[in-house]
Coordinates of C-alpha atoms in Angstrom, one line a residue:
G112 CA -6.9 -5.7 -11.1
M113 CA -3.7 -4.8 -13.0
T114 CA -5.3 -1.5 -14.2
R115 CA -5.9 -0.5 -10.6
L116 CA -2.4 -1.7 -9.6
E117 CA -3.7 -4.5 -7.4
D118 CA -1.3 -7.0 -8.8
Y119 CA 2.4 -7.2 -8.2
N120 CA 3.0 -8.0 -11.9
T121 CA 1.6 -4.8 -13.4
G122 CA 4.4 -4.9 -16.0
V123 CA 2.7 -7.9 -17.6
L124 CA -0.1 -5.5 -18.8
A125 CA 1.9 -2.3 -19.0
D126 CA 4.9 -3.4 -21.0
A127 CA 3.2 -6.0 -23.2
R128 CA 2.8 -5.8 -26.9
I129 CA 0.1 -7.6 -28.9
L130 CA 1.7 -10.2 -31.2
Y131 CA -1.6 -11.9 -32.0
S132 CA -5.2 -11.5 -31.1
R133 CA -8.1 -13.8 -32.0
T134 CA -10.3 -10.8 -32.9
P135 CA -9.9 -7.1 -33.3
E136 CA -12.2 -6.7 -30.4
D137 CA -9.8 -8.7 -28.2
A138 CA -6.9 -6.4 -29.2
K139 CA -9.0 -3.3 -28.5
R140 CA -10.0 -4.6 -25.1
F141 CA -6.4 -5.2 -24.2
Q142 CA -5.4 -1.7 -25.5
N143 CA -8.3 -0.2 -23.4
L144 CA -6.9 -2.0 -20.3
Q145 CA -3.4 -0.5 -21.0
A146 CA -5.0 2.9 -21.5
A147 CA -6.8 2.6 -18.2
L148 CA -3.6 1.6 -16.4
R149 CA -1.7 4.6 -18.0
A150 CA -4.5 6.9 -16.8
N151 CA -4.3 5.6 -13.3
L152 CA -0.5 5.9 -13.3
Q153 CA -0.9 9.6 -14.1
D154 CA -3.6 10.3 -11.6
A155 CA -1.8 11.8 -8.6
S156 CA -4.7 11.2 -6.1
F157 CA -5.1 7.6 -7.2
M158 CA -1.4 6.9 -6.9
Y159 CA -1.1 8.6 -3.6
Q160 CA -4.0 6.4 -2.3
K161 CA -2.2 3.3 -3.6
A162 CA 0.9 4.3 -1.8
L163 CA -1.1 4.7 1.4
E164 CA -2.6 1.2 0.9
H165 CA 0.9 -0.4 0.6
L166 CA 2.2 1.5 3.6
E167 CA -0.8 0.3 5.6
Q168 CA -0.1 -3.3 4.5
A169 CA 3.5 -2.9 5.6
Q170 CA 2.3 -1.7 9.0
E171 CA -0.1 -4.6 9.4
L172 CA 2.7 -7.1 8.6
Y173 CA 4.9 -5.4 11.2
L174 CA 2.2 -5.7 13.8
T175 CA 2.3 -9.5 13.3
M176 CA 6.1 -9.5 13.0
I177 CA 6.7 -8.0 16.5
F178 CA 5.1 -11.1 18.1
K179 CA 7.4 -13.6 16.3
D180 CA 10.8 -14.7 17.4
D181 CA 12.0 -17.3 14.9
L182 CA 14.4 -15.9 12.4
A183 CA 12.9 -17.5 9.3
S184 CA 9.5 -16.0 10.0
L185 CA 11.0 -12.6 10.7
R186 CA 13.1 -12.7 7.5
L187 CA 10.0 -13.5 5.5
A188 CA 8.0 -10.7 7.1
A189 CA 10.8 -8.3 6.6
S190 CA 11.0 -9.1 2.9
Y191 CA 7.3 -8.6 2.5
I192 CA 7.5 -5.3 4.4
A193 CA 10.3 -4.1 2.1
N194 CA 8.3 -5.1 -1.0
E195 CA 5.2 -3.2 0.2
L196 CA 7.2 -0.1 0.9
A197 CA 9.1 -0.4 -2.5
I198 CA 5.7 -0.6 -4.2
A199 CA 4.5 2.5 -2.2
V200 CA 7.6 4.4 -3.4
A201 CA 6.9 3.3 -7.0
C202 CA 3.3 4.6 -6.6
L203 CA 4.6 8.0 -5.4
N204 CA 6.7 8.1 -8.6
H205 CA 3.7 7.2 -10.7
T206 CA 5.2 4.0 -11.8
Y207 CA 5.4 0.3 -10.8
L208 CA 8.2 -2.1 -10.2
Q209 CA 9.0 -3.3 -13.7
N210 CA 10.7 -6.5 -12.6
S211 CA 8.3 -7.3 -9.8
Q212 CA 10.4 -7.7 -6.7
Q213 CA 13.4 -9.1 -8.4
D214 CA 15.3 -5.9 -8.9
K215 CA 13.6 -3.7 -6.4
L216 CA 16.7 -2.1 -4.9
Q217 CA 18.1 -1.1 -8.3
E218 CA 14.7 0.3 -9.4
L219 CA 14.4 2.2 -6.1
A220 CA 17.8 3.7 -6.5
A221 CA 16.8 5.1 -9.9
M222 CA 13.5 6.7 -8.6
P223 CA 13.8 10.4 -8.0
N224 CA 11.1 10.7 -5.3
K225 CA 12.0 8.5 -2.3
P226 CA 12.9 9.0 1.3
D227 CA 16.6 9.5 2.1
G228 CA 18.1 6.3 3.5
L229 CA 15.3 3.9 2.4
W230 CA 17.6 2.1 -0.1
E231 CA 20.3 1.6 2.6
L232 CA 17.9 0.2 5.1
M233 CA 16.4 -2.2 2.6
A234 CA 19.9 -3.3 1.4
Q235 CA 20.9 -3.8 5.1
Q236 CA 18.1 -6.4 5.7
I237 CA 19.9 -9.3 4.1
H238 CA 22.8 -9.0 6.5
L239 CA 20.8 -8.8 9.8
A240 CA 21.1 -11.9 11.9
T241 CA 19.0 -11.4 15.0
P242 CA 15.3 -11.1 15.6
A243 CA 15.7 -7.8 17.3
S244 CA 17.8 -6.3 14.5
L245 CA 15.2 -7.3 11.9
K246 CA 12.4 -5.9 13.9
E247 CA 14.3 -2.6 14.4
N248 CA 15.1 -2.4 10.7
C249 CA 11.5 -2.8 9.7
Y250 CA 10.4 -0.3 12.3
H251 CA 12.8 2.3 10.9
L252 CA 11.8 1.5 7.3
I253 CA 8.1 2.0 8.1
R254 CA 8.7 5.2 10.2
L255 CA 10.9 6.6 7.4
M256 CA 8.2 5.9 4.8
R257 CA 5.4 7.3 7.0
S258 CA 7.3 10.6 7.5
F259 CA 8.0 10.8 3.8
I260 CA 4.5 10.0 2.6
E261 CA 3.0 12.6 4.9
T262 CA 5.1 15.3 3.3
E263 CA 4.1 14.4 -0.2
P264 CA 2.4 17.2 -2.2
A265 CA -0.5 14.9 -2.9
A266 CA -1.1 14.7 0.9
A267 CA -1.8 18.4 1.1
A268 CA -3.5 18.7 -2.3
E269 CA -5.8 15.7 -2.1
S270 CA -7.9 14.6 0.9
A271 CA -7.8 10.8 1.4
Y272 CA -11.3 10.9 2.7
S273 CA -14.2 9.7 0.7
L274 CA -18.0 10.1 0.9
Q275 CA -18.2 6.4 1.7
D276 CA -16.0 7.0 4.8
L277 CA -18.1 9.9 5.9
A278 CA -21.3 7.8 5.5
E279 CA -19.8 5.0 7.6
W280 CA -18.7 7.4 10.2
Y281 CA -22.1 9.0 10.4
K282 CA -23.8 5.6 10.6
E283 CA -21.6 4.6 13.5
L284 CA -22.1 8.0 15.2
A285 CA -25.9 7.8 14.8
Y286 CA -25.9 4.2 16.2
T287 CA -23.8 5.3 19.2
W288 CA -26.1 8.2 20.1
R289 CA -29.2 6.0 19.7
R290 CA -27.6 3.4 22.0
G291 CA -26.7 6.1 24.5
R292 CA -30.3 7.5 24.6
Y293 CA -31.8 4.0 25.0
Y294 CA -29.6 3.1 28.0
A295 CA -30.0 6.6 29.6
A296 CA -33.7 6.0 29.5
Q297 CA -33.2 2.6 31.1
G298 CA -31.1 4.2 33.8
D299 CA -28.1 2.0 32.9
A300 CA -25.1 4.3 33.3
Q301 CA -22.5 1.6 32.6
R302 CA -23.9 0.8 29.1

């Protein structure tokens, strides 16, 4: 999972050095995992897709957040949203958060490719004291990131569609038409 950036602690694999291995094969396997991670980090299409996944996760968290009113739940949701968006920015910079979430604001400040104002909105979160202000902050964070990610060169250069998506769409379309023909033959206009 770490080679595919599916783990928040990617640095455990990326930054590690082998001090001891039981066998040369174990050491080689670890080096191969590091090489696979490096290859994924350099793959613009892969990293853009990862950024989209983290943006989507932030949006899903926000959808749940808007129905909450207690400050503790909202602060927790806001921090998760900020983490997901920070990871998305790291992906767009072909890297990862080296200190997990611990130093995310400092790491974001050093990244060259990020939306203007993102750092300020994230830093502001800790000082917000009302449910409405936290919700508004997260809305602006997500909106800012959505606008930024859509203007990325990878968005124009690489299509996010896959053949699997096309197959699923075709299957759904074929089923819909088959259902329509069946009910038309039955004279059931509503269905």
